[in-house]
Tab-separated table of C-alpha atoms in Angstrom:
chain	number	residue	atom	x	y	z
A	1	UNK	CA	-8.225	29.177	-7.753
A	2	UNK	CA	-9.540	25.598	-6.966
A	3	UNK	CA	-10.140	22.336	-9.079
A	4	UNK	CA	-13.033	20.457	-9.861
A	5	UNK	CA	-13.312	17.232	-8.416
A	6	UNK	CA	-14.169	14.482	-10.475
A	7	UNK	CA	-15.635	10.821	-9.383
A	8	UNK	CA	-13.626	7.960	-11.234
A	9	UNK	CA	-15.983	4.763	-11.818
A	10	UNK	CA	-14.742	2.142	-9.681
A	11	UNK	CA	-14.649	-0.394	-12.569
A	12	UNK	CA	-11.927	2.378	-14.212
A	13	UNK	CA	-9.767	1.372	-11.476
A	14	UNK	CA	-10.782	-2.799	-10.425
A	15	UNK	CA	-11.962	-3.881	-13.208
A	16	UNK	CA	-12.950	-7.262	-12.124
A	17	UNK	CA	-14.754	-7.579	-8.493
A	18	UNK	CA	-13.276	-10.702	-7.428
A	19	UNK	CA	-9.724	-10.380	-9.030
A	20	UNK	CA	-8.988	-6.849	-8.330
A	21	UNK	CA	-11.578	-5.082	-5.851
A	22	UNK	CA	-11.813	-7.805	-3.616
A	23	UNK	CA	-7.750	-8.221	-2.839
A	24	UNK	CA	-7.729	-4.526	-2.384
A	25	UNK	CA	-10.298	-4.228	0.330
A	26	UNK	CA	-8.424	-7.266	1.951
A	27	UNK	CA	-5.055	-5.251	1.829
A	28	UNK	CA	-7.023	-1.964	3.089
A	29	UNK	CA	-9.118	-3.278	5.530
A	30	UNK	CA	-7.583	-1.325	8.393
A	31	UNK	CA	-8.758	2.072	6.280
A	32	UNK	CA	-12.772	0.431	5.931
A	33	UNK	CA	-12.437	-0.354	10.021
A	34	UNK	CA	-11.319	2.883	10.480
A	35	UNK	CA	-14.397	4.432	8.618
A	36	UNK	CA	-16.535	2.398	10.816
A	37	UNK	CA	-14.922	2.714	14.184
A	38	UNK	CA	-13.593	-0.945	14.002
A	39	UNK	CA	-10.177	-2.891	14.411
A	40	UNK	CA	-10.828	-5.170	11.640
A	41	UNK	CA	-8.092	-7.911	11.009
A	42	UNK	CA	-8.628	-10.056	7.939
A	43	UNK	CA	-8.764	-13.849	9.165
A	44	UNK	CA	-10.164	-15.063	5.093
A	45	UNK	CA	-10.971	-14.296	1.390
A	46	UNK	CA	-13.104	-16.029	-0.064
A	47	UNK	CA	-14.533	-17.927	2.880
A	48	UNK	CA	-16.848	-20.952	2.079
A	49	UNK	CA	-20.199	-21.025	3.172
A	50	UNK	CA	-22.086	-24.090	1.702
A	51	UNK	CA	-22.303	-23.366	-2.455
A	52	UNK	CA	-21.147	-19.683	-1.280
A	53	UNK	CA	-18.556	-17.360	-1.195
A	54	UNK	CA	-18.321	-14.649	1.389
A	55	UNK	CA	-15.748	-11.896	0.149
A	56	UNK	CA	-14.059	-11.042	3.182
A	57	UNK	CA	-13.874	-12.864	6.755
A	58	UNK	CA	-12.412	-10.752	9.646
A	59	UNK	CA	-12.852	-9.777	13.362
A	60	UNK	CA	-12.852	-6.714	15.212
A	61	UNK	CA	-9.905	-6.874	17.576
A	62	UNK	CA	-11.610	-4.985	20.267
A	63	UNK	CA	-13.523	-7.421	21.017
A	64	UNK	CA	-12.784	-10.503	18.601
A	65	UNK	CA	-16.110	-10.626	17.697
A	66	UNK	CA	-16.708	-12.349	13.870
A	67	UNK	CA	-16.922	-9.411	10.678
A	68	UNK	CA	-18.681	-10.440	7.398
A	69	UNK	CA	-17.644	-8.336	4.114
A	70	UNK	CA	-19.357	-8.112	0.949
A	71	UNK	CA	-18.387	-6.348	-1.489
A	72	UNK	CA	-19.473	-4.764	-5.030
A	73	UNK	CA	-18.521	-3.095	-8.195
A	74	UNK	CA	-21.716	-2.098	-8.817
A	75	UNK	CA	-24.959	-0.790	-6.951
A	76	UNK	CA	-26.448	-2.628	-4.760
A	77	UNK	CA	-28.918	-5.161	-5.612
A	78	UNK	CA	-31.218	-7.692	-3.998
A	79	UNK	CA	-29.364	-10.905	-4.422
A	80	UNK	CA	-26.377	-9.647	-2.488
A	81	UNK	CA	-28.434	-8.890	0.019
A	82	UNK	CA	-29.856	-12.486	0.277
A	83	UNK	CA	-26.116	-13.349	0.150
A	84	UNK	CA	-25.140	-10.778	3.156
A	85	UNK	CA	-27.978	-12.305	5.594
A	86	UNK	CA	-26.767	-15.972	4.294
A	87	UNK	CA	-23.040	-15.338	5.354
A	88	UNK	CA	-24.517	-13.361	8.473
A	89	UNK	CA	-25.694	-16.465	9.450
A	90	UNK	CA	-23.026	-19.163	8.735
A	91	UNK	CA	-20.679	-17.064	10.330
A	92	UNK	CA	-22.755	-15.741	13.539
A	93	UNK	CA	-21.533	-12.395	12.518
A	94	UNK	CA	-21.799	-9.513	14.817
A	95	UNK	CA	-20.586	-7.048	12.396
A	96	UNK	CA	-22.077	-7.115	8.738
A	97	UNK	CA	-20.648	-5.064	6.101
A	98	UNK	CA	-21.761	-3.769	2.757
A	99	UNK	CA	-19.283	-2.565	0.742
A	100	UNK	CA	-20.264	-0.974	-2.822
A	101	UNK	CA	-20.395	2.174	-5.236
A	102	UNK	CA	-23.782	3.143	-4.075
A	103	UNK	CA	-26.631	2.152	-1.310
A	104	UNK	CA	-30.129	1.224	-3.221
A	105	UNK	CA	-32.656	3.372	-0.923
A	106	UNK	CA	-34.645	-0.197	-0.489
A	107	UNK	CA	-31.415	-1.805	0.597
A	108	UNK	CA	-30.434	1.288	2.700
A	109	UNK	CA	-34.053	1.184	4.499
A	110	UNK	CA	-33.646	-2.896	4.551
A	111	UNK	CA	-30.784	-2.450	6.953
A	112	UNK	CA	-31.905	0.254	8.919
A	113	UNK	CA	-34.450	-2.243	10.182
A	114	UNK	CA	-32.234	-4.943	10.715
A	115	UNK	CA	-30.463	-2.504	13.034
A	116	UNK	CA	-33.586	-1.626	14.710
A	117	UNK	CA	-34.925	-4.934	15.351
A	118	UNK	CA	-31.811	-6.641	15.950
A	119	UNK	CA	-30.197	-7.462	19.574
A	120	UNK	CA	-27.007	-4.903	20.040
A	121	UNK	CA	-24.871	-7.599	19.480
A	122	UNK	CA	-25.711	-7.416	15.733
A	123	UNK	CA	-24.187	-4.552	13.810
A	124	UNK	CA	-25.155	-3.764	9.995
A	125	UNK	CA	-23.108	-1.388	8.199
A	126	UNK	CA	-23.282	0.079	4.491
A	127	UNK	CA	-20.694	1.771	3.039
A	128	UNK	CA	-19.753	3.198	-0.228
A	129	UNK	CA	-16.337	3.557	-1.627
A	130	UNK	CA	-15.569	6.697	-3.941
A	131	UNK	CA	-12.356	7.262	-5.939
A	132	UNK	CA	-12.010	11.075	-6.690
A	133	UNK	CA	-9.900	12.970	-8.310
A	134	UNK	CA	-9.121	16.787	-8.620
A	135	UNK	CA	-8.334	17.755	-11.980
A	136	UNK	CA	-5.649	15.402	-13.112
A	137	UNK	CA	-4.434	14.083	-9.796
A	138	UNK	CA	-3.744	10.720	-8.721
A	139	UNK	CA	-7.071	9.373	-7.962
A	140	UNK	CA	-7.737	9.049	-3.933
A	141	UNK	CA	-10.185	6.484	-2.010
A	142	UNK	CA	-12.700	7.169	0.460
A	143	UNK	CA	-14.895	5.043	2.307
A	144	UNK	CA	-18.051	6.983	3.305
A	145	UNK	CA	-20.361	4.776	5.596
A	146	UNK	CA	-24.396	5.544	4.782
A	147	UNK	CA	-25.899	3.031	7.525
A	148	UNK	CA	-24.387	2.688	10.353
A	149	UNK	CA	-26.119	1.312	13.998
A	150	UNK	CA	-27.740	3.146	16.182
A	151	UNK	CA	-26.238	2.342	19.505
A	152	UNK	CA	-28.208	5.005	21.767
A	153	UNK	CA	-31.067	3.444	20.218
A	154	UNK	CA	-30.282	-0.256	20.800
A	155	UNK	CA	-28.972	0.309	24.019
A	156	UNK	CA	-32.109	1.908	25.407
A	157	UNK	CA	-34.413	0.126	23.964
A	158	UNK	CA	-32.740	-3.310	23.817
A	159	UNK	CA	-30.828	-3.759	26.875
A	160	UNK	CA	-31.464	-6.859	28.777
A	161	UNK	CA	-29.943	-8.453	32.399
A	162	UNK	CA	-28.451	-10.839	30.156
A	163	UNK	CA	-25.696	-8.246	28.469
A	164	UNK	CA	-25.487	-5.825	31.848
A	165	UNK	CA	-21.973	-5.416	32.673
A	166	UNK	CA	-21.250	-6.553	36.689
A	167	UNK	CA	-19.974	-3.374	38.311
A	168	UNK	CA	-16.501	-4.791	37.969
A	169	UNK	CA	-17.168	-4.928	33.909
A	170	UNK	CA	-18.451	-1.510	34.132
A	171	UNK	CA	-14.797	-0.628	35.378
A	172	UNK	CA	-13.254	-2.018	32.956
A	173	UNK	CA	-15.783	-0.319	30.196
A	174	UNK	CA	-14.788	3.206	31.653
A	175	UNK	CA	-11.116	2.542	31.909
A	176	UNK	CA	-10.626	0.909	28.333
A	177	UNK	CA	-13.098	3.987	26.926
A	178	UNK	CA	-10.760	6.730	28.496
A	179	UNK	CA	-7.407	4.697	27.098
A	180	UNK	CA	-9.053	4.016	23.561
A	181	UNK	CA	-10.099	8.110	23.586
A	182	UNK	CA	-6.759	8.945	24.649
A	183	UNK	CA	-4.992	7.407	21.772
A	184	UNK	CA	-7.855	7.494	18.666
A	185	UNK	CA	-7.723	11.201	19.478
A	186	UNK	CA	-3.755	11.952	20.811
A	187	UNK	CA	-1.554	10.099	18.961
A	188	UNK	CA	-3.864	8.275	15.786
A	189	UNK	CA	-3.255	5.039	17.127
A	190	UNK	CA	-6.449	3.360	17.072
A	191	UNK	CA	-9.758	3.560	15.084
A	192	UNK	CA	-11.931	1.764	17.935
A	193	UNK	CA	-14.604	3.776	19.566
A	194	UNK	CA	-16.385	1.784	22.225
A	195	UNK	CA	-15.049	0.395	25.118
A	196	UNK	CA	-15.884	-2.993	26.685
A	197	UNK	CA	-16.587	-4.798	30.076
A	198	UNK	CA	-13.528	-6.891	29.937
A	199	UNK	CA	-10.065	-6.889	31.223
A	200	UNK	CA	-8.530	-6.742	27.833
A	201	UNK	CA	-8.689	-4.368	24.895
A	202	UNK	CA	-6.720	-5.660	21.501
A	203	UNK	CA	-5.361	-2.932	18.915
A	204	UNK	CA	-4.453	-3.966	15.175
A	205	UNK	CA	-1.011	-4.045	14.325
A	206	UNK	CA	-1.703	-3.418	10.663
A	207	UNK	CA	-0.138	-7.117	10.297
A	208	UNK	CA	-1.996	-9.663	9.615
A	209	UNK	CA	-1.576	-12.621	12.755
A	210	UNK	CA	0.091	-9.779	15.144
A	211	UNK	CA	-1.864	-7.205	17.787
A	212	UNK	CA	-0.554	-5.152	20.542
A	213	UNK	CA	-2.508	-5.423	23.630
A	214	UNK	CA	-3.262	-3.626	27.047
A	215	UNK	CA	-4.366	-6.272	29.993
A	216	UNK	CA	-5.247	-6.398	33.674
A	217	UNK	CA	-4.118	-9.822	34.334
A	218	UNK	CA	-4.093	-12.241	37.603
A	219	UNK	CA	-1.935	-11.613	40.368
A	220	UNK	CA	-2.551	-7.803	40.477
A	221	UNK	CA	-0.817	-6.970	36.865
A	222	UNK	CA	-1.242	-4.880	34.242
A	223	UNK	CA	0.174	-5.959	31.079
A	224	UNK	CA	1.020	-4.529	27.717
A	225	UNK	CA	1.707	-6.923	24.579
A	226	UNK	CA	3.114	-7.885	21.162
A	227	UNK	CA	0.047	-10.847	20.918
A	228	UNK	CA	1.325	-13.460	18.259
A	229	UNK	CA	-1.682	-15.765	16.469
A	230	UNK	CA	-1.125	-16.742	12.713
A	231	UNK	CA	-3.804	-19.028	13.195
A	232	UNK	CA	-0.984	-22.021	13.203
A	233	UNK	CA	1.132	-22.921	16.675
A	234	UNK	CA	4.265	-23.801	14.892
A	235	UNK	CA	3.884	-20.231	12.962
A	236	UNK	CA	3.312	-18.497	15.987
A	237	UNK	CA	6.228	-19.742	17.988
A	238	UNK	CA	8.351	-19.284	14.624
A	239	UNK	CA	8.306	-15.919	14.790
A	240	UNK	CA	8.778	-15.757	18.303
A	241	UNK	CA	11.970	-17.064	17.956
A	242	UNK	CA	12.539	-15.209	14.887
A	243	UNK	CA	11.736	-11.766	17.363
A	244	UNK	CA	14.425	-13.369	19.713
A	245	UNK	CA	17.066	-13.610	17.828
A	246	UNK	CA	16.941	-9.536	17.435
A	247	UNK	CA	16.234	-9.377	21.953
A	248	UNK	CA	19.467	-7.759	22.345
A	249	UNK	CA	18.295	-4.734	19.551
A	250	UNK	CA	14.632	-5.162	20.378
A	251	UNK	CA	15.063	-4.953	24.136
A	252	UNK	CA	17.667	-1.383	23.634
A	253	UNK	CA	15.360	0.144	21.426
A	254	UNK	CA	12.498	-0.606	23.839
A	255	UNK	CA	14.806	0.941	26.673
A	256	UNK	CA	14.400	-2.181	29.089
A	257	UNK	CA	14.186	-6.063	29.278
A	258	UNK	CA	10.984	-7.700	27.988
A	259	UNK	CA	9.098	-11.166	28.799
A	260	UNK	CA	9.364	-13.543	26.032
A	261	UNK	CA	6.423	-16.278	26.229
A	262	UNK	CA	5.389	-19.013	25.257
A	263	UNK	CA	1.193	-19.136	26.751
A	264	UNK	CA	0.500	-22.720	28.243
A	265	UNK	CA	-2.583	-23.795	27.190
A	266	UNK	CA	-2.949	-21.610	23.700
A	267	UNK	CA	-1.329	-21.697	20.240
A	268	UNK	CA	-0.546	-18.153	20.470
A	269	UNK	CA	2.297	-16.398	21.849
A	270	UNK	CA	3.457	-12.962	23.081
A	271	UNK	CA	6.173	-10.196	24.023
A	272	UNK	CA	5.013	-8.219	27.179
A	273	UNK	CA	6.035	-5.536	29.639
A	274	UNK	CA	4.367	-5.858	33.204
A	275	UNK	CA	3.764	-3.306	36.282
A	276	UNK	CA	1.527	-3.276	39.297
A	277	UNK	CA	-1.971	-2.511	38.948
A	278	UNK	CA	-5.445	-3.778	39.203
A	279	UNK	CA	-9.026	-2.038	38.228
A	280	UNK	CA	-10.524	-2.776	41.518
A	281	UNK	CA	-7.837	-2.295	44.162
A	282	UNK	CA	-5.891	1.103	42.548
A	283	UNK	CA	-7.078	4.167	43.388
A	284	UNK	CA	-8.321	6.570	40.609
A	285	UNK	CA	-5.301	8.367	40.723
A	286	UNK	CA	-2.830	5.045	40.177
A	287	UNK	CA	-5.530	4.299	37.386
A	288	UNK	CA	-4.954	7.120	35.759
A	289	UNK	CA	-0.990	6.247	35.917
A	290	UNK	CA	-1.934	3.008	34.521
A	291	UNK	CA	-3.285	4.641	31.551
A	292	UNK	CA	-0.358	6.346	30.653
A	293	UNK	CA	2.010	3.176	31.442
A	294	UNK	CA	-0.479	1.384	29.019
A	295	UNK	CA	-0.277	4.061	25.990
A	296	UNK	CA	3.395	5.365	26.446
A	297	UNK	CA	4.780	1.394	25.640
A	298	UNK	CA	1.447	0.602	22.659
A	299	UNK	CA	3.159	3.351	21.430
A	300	UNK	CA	6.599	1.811	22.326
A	301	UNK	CA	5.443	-1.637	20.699
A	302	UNK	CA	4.210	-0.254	18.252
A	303	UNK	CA	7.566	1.537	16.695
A	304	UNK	CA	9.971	-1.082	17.662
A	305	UNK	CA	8.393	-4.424	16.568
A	306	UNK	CA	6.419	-2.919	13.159
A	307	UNK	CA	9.862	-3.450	11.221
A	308	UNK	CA	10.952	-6.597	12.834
A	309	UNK	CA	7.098	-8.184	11.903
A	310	UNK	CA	7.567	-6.769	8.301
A	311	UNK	CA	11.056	-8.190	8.272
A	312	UNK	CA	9.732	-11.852	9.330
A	313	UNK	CA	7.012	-11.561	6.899
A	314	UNK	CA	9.760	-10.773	3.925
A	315	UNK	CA	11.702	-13.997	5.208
A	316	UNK	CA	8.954	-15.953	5.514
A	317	UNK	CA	7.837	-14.538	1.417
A	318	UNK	CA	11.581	-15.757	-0.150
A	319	UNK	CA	11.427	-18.887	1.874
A	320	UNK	CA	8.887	-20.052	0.411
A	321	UNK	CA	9.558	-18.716	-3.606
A	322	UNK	CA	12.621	-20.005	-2.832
C-alpha cells in the first residue's frame, strides 16, 4: 500500500559545495525563507569578507535587515562555525543561517546560546536540508529548521526602552501583523511571520531587484507598490521604462491607471496605486478596509507584473550574450 522513503546523500545530487549546492540555495532562497518565516532576497554569492568567503548575502524584506548564509555538504563542524560568527560580524547580520545535512549536537547547543544571550535583534538559525525520495521517485527537497530563536524568550527577558515601539509603532505592528496573517494564511502569498513598528512592510517578488509593497505614506495615503532596486540607478529606471512601454496592457489588466515614478532622492523606483488612509486618524473599521485595499491589489501586482519582470529579465539575458 505505501512506499518506503529513502534519504538521497546530498553529495548524490551537488556534488561540489561551492559549484553546485551553493548556486542552488541562491536560486531557492525564497523556499529556505519560507522554512524560517523570512522574505529573504539574495543581494550576493560569494561575498568577501577580508581572506573570506561568505556563501550567501541577503536581507529579509520585511524589514531589510542584513541575512548571512552558510552553507554545507557535509555535517557541521567547528571551523564553519568560526566562519559563521566571522561573517556575522563583517556583515552586522541580524539573521544568521546554517545551512547543512545535519546539526552537530555541540554546534546545535552553541547556537542555542547565542540565541539566549544575544539582543533580539540577533537571530541564529540552523537548518538541515534533506532530499527524499519514495521508492523510485524524483527526489524532493526539504528544509527542516533544528534551531530556531526564541522570541517569547528574548522578548521578555531582553526588552529594553531602547527597542519599545512608540504607541504609534505599536499601530503599525498590529496592522502589518493582521495583513501579513491574512495573506501567509489566505492566499500563500507571503512567508513572513512578525510584524513591525513601521509604516511599511516589503513582500518578495521571487525576482531578484523587484518587491511589492504596502505603505502608509505622508499626506494621509496608503500606498501599494511594484518597488524597483537592482542595486544600480540606471538599471532601475531601465526597467521602469521597459514596464512603460507595456502601461497601456499593464494598466487594463490591472483594471485602472497606475503612478509611474521616478523617487527624488533614491536610486530606486516604483509602480503604485494610492487611496485615503492613515493608521492614526481611520477608524478601526476604515482600517480594516485598508487591509483589504492593501491585499486585493499585492495580489493584483503580483499577477500582472510577475511576467512583465521575467520578460525584462529575458531581454536583459540576450542583450547581453548577444
Amino acid at each position: 500500500m505505501f512506499g518506503s522513503l529513502k534519504k538521497v546523500p546530498l553529495r548524490n545530487m551537488w556534488p561540489h559545495e561551492a559549484l553546485d549546492f551553493t548556486p542552488w540555495l541562491a536560486e531557492n532562497i525564497d523556499s529556505l525563507g519560507l522554512a524560517l518565516g523570512l522574505e529573504l532576497e539574495l543581494i550576493k554569492e560569494e561575498a568577501c569578507v577580508g581572506d573570506f568567503s561568505l556563501d550567501l548575502l541577503a536581507k529579509d524584506l520585511s524589514t531589510s535587515k542584513v541575512a548571512i548564509i552558510e552553507n554545507q555538504l557535509t555535517q557541521t563542524d567547528h571551523d564553519h562555525l568560526g566562519k559563521l560568527l566571522t561573517y556575522a560580524a563583517g556583515f552586522d547580520a541580524s539573521f544568521v543561517i546554517w545551512v547543512a545535512e545535519s546539526i552537530r549536537e555541540e554546534h546545535r547547543q552553541a547556537l542555542e546560546w547565542l540565541n539566549n544571550r544575544t539582543d533580539t535583534e540577533t537571530q541564529f538559525f540552523a537548518v538541515v536540508v534533506e532530499v527524499l525520495k519514495i521508492d523510485d521517485s524524483k527526489p524532493a527537497y526539504n528544509f527542516k529548521p533544528i534551531v530556531f530563536p526564541n522570541e517569547w524568550h528574548k522578548s521578555k527577558t531582553k526588552h529594553t526602552a531602547s527597542n519599545q515601539a512608540s504607541p504609534k509603532g505599536e499601530k503599525y505592528r498590529n496592522y502589518f501583523q493582521y495583513l501579513i496573517d491574512e495573506l501567509r494564511e489566505k492566499y500563500h502569498f507571503t512567508s513572513a511571520r512578525a510584524g513591525q513598528p513601521q509604516n511599511w512592510y516589503t513582500f518578495s517578488s521571487g525576482i531578484s531587484g523587484s518587491s511589492f509593497g504596502a505603505n502608509f505614506c505622508q499626506g494621509s495615503k496608503v500606498r501599494t507598490e511594484l518597488y524597483i532596486d537592482r542595486g544600480d540607478a540606471d538599471e532601475n529606471m531601465q526597467l521602469l521604462q521597459y514596464l512603460e512601454q507595456h502601461k497601456t496592457t499593464i494598466e487594463a489588466e490591472f483594471g485602472c491607471a497606475l503612478s509611474w515614478e521616478s523617487i527624488d532622492g533614491k536610486r530606486a523606483t516604483r509602480v503604485a496605486i494610492y487611496k485615503d488612509g492613515s493608521i492614526e486618524k481611520s477608524s478601526a473599521a476604515e482600517l480594516e478596509l485598508i487591509t483589504e485595499w492593501h491585499i486585493k491589489n499585492l495580489l493584483k501586482f503580483k499577477s500582472v507584473f510577475t511576467k512583465h519582470l521575467k520578460s525584462f529579465n529575458h531581454v536583459s539575458i540576450n542583450t547581453l550574450v548577444d
